[in-house]
Amino acid sequence: MRLSSNPVLILCCLAMFAATQAAARSLRLQAAHVEAPSLSLEGVRLDAQLDTDGGKLQVVAQRLRIAELGVDQVLDWQCVLKREGDAQVCDGPLRLSDGRSAQLRVRLAREQLALRLEQDAFEGVLQWPLGAGTTALKLRSLPAAWVAPVLARHWGGGSLRAGLVEAELTIDAAQRAHASGSITGLTLGTHDGTLALDGVDIEGEGNWSVTNGIARIGAQLRLARGRLDVGVLHAQLPQAPVDLALDVRRGVDAVWDIAQLNWRDPDVLEFDAAARFDPRELAPLRRLQLHQARAVFPLALQRYGRGVLAAQELNDLALVGELRGSAELDGEGLIRAAAATDRLDLREPQRAISIEGLRGGLDWRRDGHGEIRPLSFAHARLGDIAVDALRSRWQIRDRAAHLIGPLSARLLGGKLVAQDLTLREPAADVTWLQGRVGVRGMGHDATDGSFGIANLAADLDLRLAGALDALHIAADASLHGGQALAGSIYVELPQTPIHARIGAALSSSVWKVDRFDWRDPGVLDASLHGQWNPLTHQWQALQAQLRELDLALATDRYARSWLATRGYGELQARGRAQGAVALEAGRVRGFSFEAKKVDLVDGAGRFALEGLDGALDWSADTPRAPTALGWRHAEFYRVPFGAARSQWTADRESLRLAAPLAVDVLGGQLRLEKFIAQPASPRGDRYEASFAVVGVQLPQMSAAFGWPIFPGNLSGGIPEIEFVGDRIDFHGGLDLYLFDGHLGVNTMSLERPFGSEPALGANIHFENFDLEQLTSAFSFGSMSGRLFGTIDDLRLLDWGTVAFDAWLRTKGGGKMSYTAVDDITGISSGAPALQNLALKLVNTFRFGQLGVRCRLRDEICTMGGVDPVPERLDADHSLDARGYAIVKGAGLPRIDIVGHRRHVDWPTLVRRLRDATRGQAPVIE
């Protein structure tokens, strides 16, 4: 190391040599090797020549080694001796082998040796008594890095990197030391970063002494500028000095006692502390006391707290106000902690929490005798929930905060009153909140409208336990009125009490509901338990039981809005029911249902079921006993059904109709040959059925549907029906026999049959219909012959026709009346055909062929007749003028009916059909 790094210890080395010759008149000394603590010299030669006026002195060492400073140099000092009073003074240049030099002055008196060393801006003065007395050292502009090697030998875990020292040090005969001065821009730190100073200015004074092996250090310091890091505490010191007072003792047992540590950053952070710790222990802290702590925000947070908040992921926390407190810890943890404030505002945007006007305090003691403290705030907000002024009193005992008296607050437009609350630090297997809470007139609406409450009145006992990421909640509630909305479910609670109970364990991936009970006396009594996935919003497992249900009351109270969203807003229900359902991995594992005198009537007229009585029971785990379910009367789309009672059997795979079921309908019978439900099918809920219709009277069916009265009866059947979800597929087709012919329906499907906008798709074909029977049902001119036809790709939406491709035709010709000729002409063209009086005298006309085609798309019917519709029609409809033959006459008088409009508005065509079948004259357009 260079001379500039080590001048202080070199002064001490030279003083030792000068002192040994203080009384000599002349001296020549040579030594091959000289050893002293931390110092060695080789090839030493000292020449001193003294006379009455002075003399010369030269000290040469071939090798000077000071291990602590890393010095290994050649030493050469020459000076001129002169007398000053009774003292000898020698002043001259000091050179080392690296070529650099300093000025060394030695003054030797009878009682004191004084040395002064100067190099550049540095000046050091050492005053060393030759007998009893005080040693003094003054340093000016000393770079702190010069003493870094010394510090490194005693502080292996850290390093000194920068700083400039101005100091005075005295050591008396009793080895008591006193120092004063300043260090500018001090930079040092531990290698692991737990302690660091960067560019800190320090000034002040301190004392050090050792008595009977006990070391004592005291200091009064002022710190300014720069950065101070202690663990997660990162402090940016201000320009104005911060006062630090220390009183530290180190005993013979190596245990450190900090009797006093006072920190004064006025109007920002102030505290008094004391501590005791043993650095040899794994957990060194034995005791810590913090007194009269005071923090003023936001400056205290900005200056000292950002690192602490970042470690707790609270980077956005903002505080305004003042907080006072104290604390005491020992090796087992916290003994006592108290905090108080006259006003504190808190805001944490990330968690959408804000509290304004917090006032009061808390006092926690391990022995359970904390003082009762009031606590209140002017306003708070949690998310989009606002809480008005709140006042409370708390006592901390048994390591918990206990509410003394009631806590009252305005919350969500209503009032909240809490009593007997107990709070603890959240931890696993610990109930950290419990108490009684009552609310009156409370209301809240979620911003997305998915949830809301209004005028809620409730009382509940609440318990929260476990860590925050594995929360367990238990609550017993009594509800006394209000309205609630969750999705499409709207509930209006009565004034009479409803009792609810819940026990659940909540984590981020699953909510385990151990128990949920809902008891609305005389209306609804239900319970469930299972596992809910909050990410997919589905039940992973569920066991639900319906012990009591009054359909008339429960429908209006709990289900009216939900039914309305599914198209059943006018449903009327009466009777009582019970039931249960079990789900596992999203699939049904079992269900049961029991009805007692149940009536269900759809206000839209789609269905009615009266006198439903009996039960159904199925489980995928165990076989169930046979059940029966019947009704007194039923009606579907104005078709009345008679009374019936069905028998059911169940195994692990399915629920089955035990025997065919015959139901009277329209003078005939509907025979349900089979019905199989497979709730646990891999394809989801699946149902299969087949039925037959026998002897249904067409006149009764016509009257039921408001049709013209058709003669005859209807018979037929569908060999297989499959229900999957809200879709019904008719496999194998529907075969009906009517009008002395056959009608077949295949590839028929029905979606949402009782929901909103039901949809039906099918292909229809019929053969050999007796035209005379068919036309006699309408106020339509009479016709004879046999009618054939197809209606492909039929599509009905909400029972209105939206698409089809139809072709109606005769085989073998027939006859028609003049009225039929006029009606057919009016339907196809909108104008009557028989204008000739002579033709009107003929009652019937023979025809050879009749054909009508219509392809409906977007409410436009593309028309055709006996011949196929051309594949291409010009956009300007130029082919319309050529017409298309609907009827090709035969015999005399011959009548041909030709259509001239290829594109007909569907509503207009329907109106013409309606007018023709009602016997009205067609409208001439």
mmCIF file with all atom_site columns, C-alpha atoms in Angstrom, residues 311-468:
data_model
loop_
_atom_site.group_PDB
_atom_site.id
_atom_site.type_symbol
_atom_site.label_atom_id
_atom_site.label_alt_id
_atom_site.label_comp_id
_atom_site.label_asym_id
_atom_site.label_entity_id
_atom_site.label_seq_id
_atom_site.pdbx_PDB_ins_code
_atom_site.Cartn_x
_atom_site.Cartn_y
_atom_site.Cartn_z
_atom_site.occupancy
_atom_site.B_iso_or_equiv
_atom_site.pdbx_formal_charge
_atom_site.auth_seq_id
_atom_site.auth_comp_id
_atom_site.auth_asym_id
_atom_site.auth_atom_id
_atom_site.pdbx_PDB_model_num
ATOM 1   C CA . ALA A 1 311 ? -41.262 -6.773  1.047   1.00 0.00 ? 311 ALA A CA 1
ATOM 2   C CA . GLN A 1 312 ? -44.957 -7.089  1.951   1.00 0.00 ? 312 GLN A CA 1
ATOM 3   C CA . GLU A 1 313 ? -46.142 -6.368  -1.636  1.00 0.00 ? 313 GLU A CA 1
ATOM 4   C CA . LEU A 1 314 ? -47.690 -3.079  -0.512  1.00 0.00 ? 314 LEU A CA 1
ATOM 5   C CA . ASN A 1 315 ? -45.884 -0.766  -2.912  1.00 0.00 ? 315 ASN A CA 1
ATOM 6   C CA . ASP A 1 316 ? -48.948 1.403   -3.517  1.00 0.00 ? 316 ASP A CA 1
ATOM 7   C CA . LEU A 1 317 ? -49.859 1.936   0.152   1.00 0.00 ? 317 LEU A CA 1
ATOM 8   C CA . ALA A 1 318 ? -50.261 5.632   0.998   1.00 0.00 ? 318 ALA A CA 1
ATOM 9   C CA . LEU A 1 319 ? -50.569 7.061   4.531   1.00 0.00 ? 319 LEU A CA 1
ATOM 10  C CA . VAL A 1 320 ? -51.303 10.603  5.675   1.00 0.00 ? 320 VAL A CA 1
ATOM 11  C CA . GLY A 1 321 ? -51.324 11.551  9.353   1.00 0.00 ? 321 GLY A CA 1
ATOM 12  C CA . GLU A 1 322 ? -49.468 10.664  12.551  1.00 0.00 ? 322 GLU A CA 1
ATOM 13  C CA . LEU A 1 323 ? -48.952 7.385   14.381  1.00 0.00 ? 323 LEU A CA 1
ATOM 14  C CA . ARG A 1 324 ? -47.553 6.909   17.886  1.00 0.00 ? 324 ARG A CA 1
ATOM 15  C CA . GLY A 1 325 ? -46.592 3.629   19.458  1.00 0.00 ? 325 GLY A CA 1
ATOM 16  C CA . SER A 1 326 ? -44.404 1.385   21.574  1.00 0.00 ? 326 SER A CA 1
ATOM 17  C CA . ALA A 1 327 ? -43.389 -2.271  21.556  1.00 0.00 ? 327 ALA A CA 1
ATOM 18  C CA . GLU A 1 328 ? -41.458 -4.843  23.544  1.00 0.00 ? 328 GLU A CA 1
ATOM 19  C CA . LEU A 1 329 ? -40.058 -8.189  22.388  1.00 0.00 ? 329 LEU A CA 1
ATOM 20  C CA . ASP A 1 330 ? -37.997 -11.014 23.814  1.00 0.00 ? 330 ASP A CA 1
ATOM 21  C CA . GLY A 1 331 ? -36.636 -14.278 22.512  1.00 0.00 ? 331 GLY A CA 1
ATOM 22  C CA . GLU A 1 332 ? -40.144 -15.797 22.503  1.00 0.00 ? 332 GLU A CA 1
ATOM 23  C CA . GLY A 1 333 ? -41.704 -13.016 20.473  1.00 0.00 ? 333 GLY A CA 1
ATOM 24  C CA . LEU A 1 334 ? -43.870 -9.977  21.106  1.00 0.00 ? 334 LEU A CA 1
ATOM 25  C CA . ILE A 1 335 ? -44.558 -9.034  24.737  1.00 0.00 ? 335 ILE A CA 1
ATOM 26  C CA . ARG A 1 336 ? -46.475 -5.825  24.210  1.00 0.00 ? 336 ARG A CA 1
ATOM 27  C CA . ALA A 1 337 ? -47.427 -3.546  21.347  1.00 0.00 ? 337 ALA A CA 1
ATOM 28  C CA . ALA A 1 338 ? -49.431 -0.336  21.384  1.00 0.00 ? 338 ALA A CA 1
ATOM 29  C CA . ALA A 1 339 ? -50.308 2.152   18.665  1.00 0.00 ? 339 ALA A CA 1
ATOM 30  C CA . ALA A 1 340 ? -52.453 5.271   18.599  1.00 0.00 ? 340 ALA A CA 1
ATOM 31  C CA . THR A 1 341 ? -53.354 8.070   16.212  1.00 0.00 ? 341 THR A CA 1
ATOM 32  C CA . ASP A 1 342 ? -55.356 11.278  16.308  1.00 0.00 ? 342 ASP A CA 1
ATOM 33  C CA . ARG A 1 343 ? -55.976 11.031  12.554  1.00 0.00 ? 343 ARG A CA 1
ATOM 34  C CA . LEU A 1 344 ? -54.642 8.741   9.895   1.00 0.00 ? 344 LEU A CA 1
ATOM 35  C CA . ASP A 1 345 ? -55.753 8.311   6.282   1.00 0.00 ? 345 ASP A CA 1
ATOM 36  C CA . LEU A 1 346 ? -54.914 5.084   4.473   1.00 0.00 ? 346 LEU A CA 1
ATOM 37  C CA . ARG A 1 347 ? -55.212 4.219   0.795   1.00 0.00 ? 347 ARG A CA 1
ATOM 38  C CA . GLU A 1 348 ? -54.152 1.009   -0.963  1.00 0.00 ? 348 GLU A CA 1
ATOM 39  C CA . PRO A 1 349 ? -55.264 1.138   -4.630  1.00 0.00 ? 349 PRO A CA 1
ATOM 40  C CA . GLN A 1 350 ? -54.138 -2.365  -5.568  1.00 0.00 ? 350 GLN A CA 1
ATOM 41  C CA . ARG A 1 351 ? -56.600 -3.878  -3.096  1.00 0.00 ? 351 ARG A CA 1
ATOM 42  C CA . ALA A 1 352 ? -59.110 -1.028  -3.484  1.00 0.00 ? 352 ALA A CA 1
ATOM 43  C CA . ILE A 1 353 ? -58.994 -0.170  0.239   1.00 0.00 ? 353 ILE A CA 1
ATOM 44  C CA . SER A 1 354 ? -59.221 3.329   1.693   1.00 0.00 ? 354 SER A CA 1
ATOM 45  C CA . ILE A 1 355 ? -59.820 4.579   5.258   1.00 0.00 ? 355 ILE A CA 1
ATOM 46  C CA . GLU A 1 356 ? -60.220 8.240   6.148   1.00 0.00 ? 356 GLU A CA 1
ATOM 47  C CA . GLY A 1 357 ? -60.037 9.807   9.586   1.00 0.00 ? 357 GLY A CA 1
ATOM 48  C CA . LEU A 1 358 ? -58.794 6.758   11.521  1.00 0.00 ? 358 LEU A CA 1
ATOM 49  C CA . ARG A 1 359 ? -58.625 7.717   15.181  1.00 0.00 ? 359 ARG A CA 1
ATOM 50  C CA . GLY A 1 360 ? -57.838 5.851   18.402  1.00 0.00 ? 360 GLY A CA 1
ATOM 51  C CA . GLY A 1 361 ? -55.530 2.955   19.095  1.00 0.00 ? 361 GLY A CA 1
ATOM 52  C CA . LEU A 1 362 ? -54.850 -0.621  20.146  1.00 0.00 ? 362 LEU A CA 1
ATOM 53  C CA . ASP A 1 363 ? -52.923 -2.052  23.106  1.00 0.00 ? 363 ASP A CA 1
ATOM 54  C CA . TRP A 1 364 ? -51.808 -5.684  22.916  1.00 0.00 ? 364 TRP A CA 1
ATOM 55  C CA . ARG A 1 365 ? -50.081 -7.541  25.736  1.00 0.00 ? 365 ARG A CA 1
ATOM 56  C CA . ARG A 1 366 ? -48.932 -11.109 26.006  1.00 0.00 ? 366 ARG A CA 1
ATOM 57  C CA . ASP A 1 367 ? -50.261 -11.391 29.547  1.00 0.00 ? 367 ASP A CA 1
ATOM 58  C CA . GLY A 1 368 ? -53.745 -10.503 28.307  1.00 0.00 ? 368 GLY A CA 1
ATOM 59  C CA . HIS A 1 369 ? -54.229 -7.234  30.199  1.00 0.00 ? 369 HIS A CA 1
ATOM 60  C CA . GLY A 1 370 ? -54.123 -4.636  27.448  1.00 0.00 ? 370 GLY A CA 1
ATOM 61  C CA . GLU A 1 371 ? -55.855 -1.325  28.011  1.00 0.00 ? 371 GLU A CA 1
ATOM 62  C CA . ILE A 1 372 ? -59.250 -0.658  26.472  1.00 0.00 ? 372 ILE A CA 1
ATOM 63  C CA . ARG A 1 373 ? -58.765 1.755   23.581  1.00 0.00 ? 373 ARG A CA 1
ATOM 64  C CA . PRO A 1 374 ? -61.343 3.472   21.356  1.00 0.00 ? 374 PRO A CA 1
ATOM 65  C CA . LEU A 1 375 ? -61.013 3.150   17.569  1.00 0.00 ? 375 LEU A CA 1
ATOM 66  C CA . SER A 1 376 ? -63.016 4.986   14.920  1.00 0.00 ? 376 SER A CA 1
ATOM 67  C CA . PHE A 1 377 ? -62.866 6.301   11.368  1.00 0.00 ? 377 PHE A CA 1
ATOM 68  C CA . ALA A 1 378 ? -64.807 8.882   9.398   1.00 0.00 ? 378 ALA A CA 1
ATOM 69  C CA . HIS A 1 379 ? -65.186 6.955   6.140   1.00 0.00 ? 379 HIS A CA 1
ATOM 70  C CA . ALA A 1 380 ? -63.877 3.775   4.521   1.00 0.00 ? 380 ALA A CA 1
ATOM 71  C CA . ARG A 1 381 ? -64.189 1.970   1.209   1.00 0.00 ? 381 ARG A CA 1
ATOM 72  C CA . LEU A 1 382 ? -63.511 -1.697  0.440   1.00 0.00 ? 382 LEU A CA 1
ATOM 73  C CA . GLY A 1 383 ? -63.702 -2.168  -3.319  1.00 0.00 ? 383 GLY A CA 1
ATOM 74  C CA . ASP A 1 384 ? -66.969 -0.525  -4.329  1.00 0.00 ? 384 ASP A CA 1
ATOM 75  C CA . ILE A 1 385 ? -68.406 -0.888  -0.817  1.00 0.00 ? 385 ILE A CA 1
ATOM 76  C CA . ALA A 1 386 ? -68.499 2.331   1.208   1.00 0.00 ? 386 ALA A CA 1
ATOM 77  C CA . VAL A 1 387 ? -68.571 2.366   5.032   1.00 0.00 ? 387 VAL A CA 1
ATOM 78  C CA . ASP A 1 388 ? -69.570 5.539   6.830   1.00 0.00 ? 388 ASP A CA 1
ATOM 79  C CA . ALA A 1 389 ? -68.358 6.697   10.259  1.00 0.00 ? 389 ALA A CA 1
ATOM 80  C CA . LEU A 1 390 ? -67.545 3.866   12.676  1.00 0.00 ? 390 LEU A CA 1
ATOM 81  C CA . ARG A 1 391 ? -66.736 4.002   16.399  1.00 0.00 ? 391 ARG A CA 1
ATOM 82  C CA . SER A 1 392 ? -65.600 1.154   18.599  1.00 0.00 ? 392 SER A CA 1
ATOM 83  C CA . ARG A 1 393 ? -63.645 0.266   21.737  1.00 0.00 ? 393 ARG A CA 1
ATOM 84  C CA . TRP A 1 394 ? -61.188 -2.623  21.893  1.00 0.00 ? 394 TRP A CA 1
ATOM 85  C CA . GLN A 1 395 ? -59.216 -4.492  24.509  1.00 0.00 ? 395 GLN A CA 1
ATOM 86  C CA . ILE A 1 396 ? -56.394 -6.853  23.628  1.00 0.00 ? 396 ILE A CA 1
ATOM 87  C CA . ARG A 1 397 ? -56.057 -9.885  25.865  1.00 0.00 ? 397 ARG A CA 1
ATOM 88  C CA . ASP A 1 398 ? -55.234 -13.542 25.424  1.00 0.00 ? 398 ASP A CA 1
ATOM 89  C CA . ARG A 1 399 ? -53.342 -12.527 22.295  1.00 0.00 ? 399 ARG A CA 1
ATOM 90  C CA . ALA A 1 400 ? -56.569 -11.316 20.701  1.00 0.00 ? 400 ALA A CA 1
ATOM 91  C CA . ALA A 1 401 ? -58.445 -8.033  20.205  1.00 0.00 ? 401 ALA A CA 1
ATOM 92  C CA . HIS A 1 402 ? -61.854 -8.012  21.894  1.00 0.00 ? 402 HIS A CA 1
ATOM 93  C CA . LEU A 1 403 ? -64.596 -5.546  21.004  1.00 0.00 ? 403 LEU A CA 1
ATOM 94  C CA . ILE A 1 404 ? -65.928 -3.805  24.118  1.00 0.00 ? 404 ILE A CA 1
ATOM 95  C CA . GLY A 1 405 ? -69.563 -2.878  23.659  1.00 0.00 ? 405 GLY A CA 1
ATOM 96  C CA . PRO A 1 406 ? -71.246 -2.598  20.253  1.00 0.00 ? 406 PRO A CA 1
ATOM 97  C CA . LEU A 1 407 ? -69.662 -1.440  17.011  1.00 0.00 ? 407 LEU A CA 1
ATOM 98  C CA . SER A 1 408 ? -72.052 0.599   14.894  1.00 0.00 ? 408 SER A CA 1
ATOM 99  C CA . ALA A 1 409 ? -71.529 1.812   11.324  1.00 0.00 ? 409 ALA A CA 1
ATOM 100 C CA . ARG A 1 410 ? -73.420 3.042   8.286   1.00 0.00 ? 410 ARG A CA 1
ATOM 101 C CA . LEU A 1 411 ? -72.713 0.551   5.537   1.00 0.00 ? 411 LEU A CA 1
ATOM 102 C CA . LEU A 1 412 ? -74.126 0.113   2.007   1.00 0.00 ? 412 LEU A CA 1
ATOM 103 C CA . GLY A 1 413 ? -76.984 2.506   2.664   1.00 0.00 ? 413 GLY A CA 1
ATOM 104 C CA . GLY A 1 414 ? -77.963 0.692   5.859   1.00 0.00 ? 414 GLY A CA 1
ATOM 105 C CA . LYS A 1 415 ? -76.724 0.099   9.378   1.00 0.00 ? 415 LYS A CA 1
ATOM 106 C CA . LEU A 1 416 ? -74.316 -2.514  10.707  1.00 0.00 ? 416 LEU A CA 1
ATOM 107 C CA . VAL A 1 417 ? -74.024 -3.412  14.397  1.00 0.00 ? 417 VAL A CA 1
ATOM 108 C CA . ALA A 1 418 ? -71.356 -5.869  15.589  1.00 0.00 ? 418 ALA A CA 1
ATOM 109 C CA . GLN A 1 419 ? -71.017 -7.302  19.087  1.00 0.00 ? 419 GLN A CA 1
ATOM 110 C CA . ASP A 1 420 ? -68.685 -9.661  20.935  1.00 0.00 ? 420 ASP A CA 1
ATOM 111 C CA . LEU A 1 421 ? -66.103 -9.550  18.157  1.00 0.00 ? 421 LEU A CA 1
ATOM 112 C CA . THR A 1 422 ? -62.739 -11.204 18.717  1.00 0.00 ? 422 THR A CA 1
ATOM 113 C CA . LEU A 1 423 ? -59.802 -10.715 16.339  1.00 0.00 ? 423 LEU A CA 1
ATOM 114 C CA . ARG A 1 424 ? -56.535 -12.639 16.175  1.00 0.00 ? 424 ARG A CA 1
ATOM 115 C CA . GLU A 1 425 ? -53.683 -12.849 13.715  1.00 0.00 ? 425 GLU A CA 1
ATOM 116 C CA . PRO A 1 426 ? -54.763 -15.143 10.836  1.00 0.00 ? 426 PRO A CA 1
ATOM 117 C CA . ALA A 1 427 ? -53.021 -18.509 10.959  1.00 0.00 ? 427 ALA A CA 1
ATOM 118 C CA . ALA A 1 428 ? -53.709 -22.144 10.186  1.00 0.00 ? 428 ALA A CA 1
ATOM 119 C CA . ASP A 1 429 ? -55.983 -23.933 12.682  1.00 0.00 ? 429 ASP A CA 1
ATOM 120 C CA . VAL A 1 430 ? -56.779 -20.639 14.442  1.00 0.00 ? 430 VAL A CA 1
ATOM 121 C CA . THR A 1 431 ? -60.206 -18.988 14.652  1.00 0.00 ? 431 THR A CA 1
ATOM 122 C CA . TRP A 1 432 ? -59.125 -15.405 14.102  1.00 0.00 ? 432 TRP A CA 1
ATOM 123 C CA . LEU A 1 433 ? -62.496 -13.656 13.824  1.00 0.00 ? 433 LEU A CA 1
ATOM 124 C CA . GLN A 1 434 ? -65.720 -14.459 15.578  1.00 0.00 ? 434 GLN A CA 1
ATOM 125 C CA . GLY A 1 435 ? -68.707 -12.519 16.811  1.00 0.00 ? 435 GLY A CA 1
ATOM 126 C CA . ARG A 1 436 ? -72.267 -11.413 16.136  1.00 0.00 ? 436 ARG A CA 1
ATOM 127 C CA . VAL A 1 437 ? -73.209 -9.034  13.326  1.00 0.00 ? 437 VAL A CA 1
ATOM 128 C CA . GLY A 1 438 ? -76.555 -7.457  12.494  1.00 0.00 ? 438 GLY A CA 1
ATOM 129 C CA . VAL A 1 439 ? -77.501 -5.420  9.419   1.00 0.00 ? 439 VAL A CA 1
ATOM 130 C CA . ARG A 1 440 ? -80.611 -3.400  8.640   1.00 0.00 ? 440 ARG A CA 1
ATOM 131 C CA . GLY A 1 441 ? -81.603 -1.698  5.375   1.00 0.00 ? 441 GLY A CA 1
ATOM 132 C CA . MET A 1 442 ? -78.390 -2.683  3.612   1.00 0.00 ? 442 MET A CA 1
ATOM 133 C CA . GLY A 1 443 ? -78.124 -2.502  -0.188  1.00 0.00 ? 443 GLY A CA 1
ATOM 134 C CA . HIS A 1 444 ? -75.439 -2.969  -2.810  1.00 0.00 ? 444 HIS A CA 1
ATOM 135 C CA . ASP A 1 445 ? -75.200 -3.492  -6.582  1.00 0.00 ? 445 ASP A CA 1
ATOM 136 C CA . ALA A 1 446 ? -72.220 -5.022  -8.367  1.00 0.00 ? 446 ALA A CA 1
ATOM 137 C CA . THR A 1 447 ? -70.839 -2.808  -11.121 1.00 0.00 ? 447 THR A CA 1
ATOM 138 C CA . ASP A 1 448 ? -71.593 -5.450  -13.772 1.00 0.00 ? 448 ASP A CA 1
ATOM 139 C CA . GLY A 1 449 ? -75.147 -5.924  -12.509 1.00 0.00 ? 449 GLY A CA 1
ATOM 140 C CA . SER A 1 450 ? -74.641 -9.624  -11.790 1.00 0.00 ? 450 SER A CA 1
ATOM 141 C CA . PHE A 1 451 ? -75.328 -9.288  -8.068  1.00 0.00 ? 451 PHE A CA 1
ATOM 142 C CA . GLY A 1 452 ? -77.274 -6.977  -5.827  1.00 0.00 ? 452 GLY A CA 1
ATOM 143 C CA . ILE A 1 453 ? -79.067 -6.679  -2.503  1.00 0.00 ? 453 ILE A CA 1
ATOM 144 C CA . ALA A 1 454 ? -81.560 -4.109  -1.221  1.00 0.00 ? 454 ALA A CA 1
ATOM 145 C CA . ASN A 1 455 ? -83.141 -3.427  2.172   1.00 0.00 ? 455 ASN A CA 1
ATOM 146 C CA . LEU A 1 456 ? -81.472 -6.501  3.651   1.00 0.00 ? 456 LEU A CA 1
ATOM 147 C CA . ALA A 1 457 ? -82.123 -7.224  7.319   1.00 0.00 ? 457 ALA A CA 1
ATOM 148 C CA . ALA A 1 458 ? -80.135 -10.037 8.924   1.00 0.00 ? 458 ALA A CA 1
ATOM 149 C CA . ASP A 1 459 ? -78.434 -11.235 12.106  1.00 0.00 ? 459 ASP A CA 1
ATOM 150 C CA . LEU A 1 460 ? -75.574 -13.709 12.032  1.00 0.00 ? 460 LEU A CA 1
ATOM 151 C CA . ASP A 1 461 ? -72.942 -15.409 14.136  1.00 0.00 ? 461 ASP A CA 1
ATOM 152 C CA . LEU A 1 462 ? -69.704 -15.384 12.154  1.00 0.00 ? 462 LEU A CA 1
ATOM 153 C CA . ARG A 1 463 ? -66.461 -17.331 12.521  1.00 0.00 ? 463 ARG A CA 1
ATOM 154 C CA . LEU A 1 464 ? -63.407 -17.117 10.261  1.00 0.00 ? 464 LEU A CA 1
ATOM 155 C CA . ALA A 1 465 ? -60.438 -19.455 10.689  1.00 0.00 ? 465 ALA A CA 1
ATOM 156 C CA . GLY A 1 466 ? -57.288 -20.593 8.912   1.00 0.00 ? 466 GLY A CA 1
ATOM 157 C CA . ALA A 1 467 ? -54.750 -18.832 6.757   1.00 0.00 ? 467 ALA A CA 1
ATOM 158 C CA . LEU A 1 468 ? -56.037 -16.217 4.322   1.00 0.00 ? 468 LEU A CA 1
#
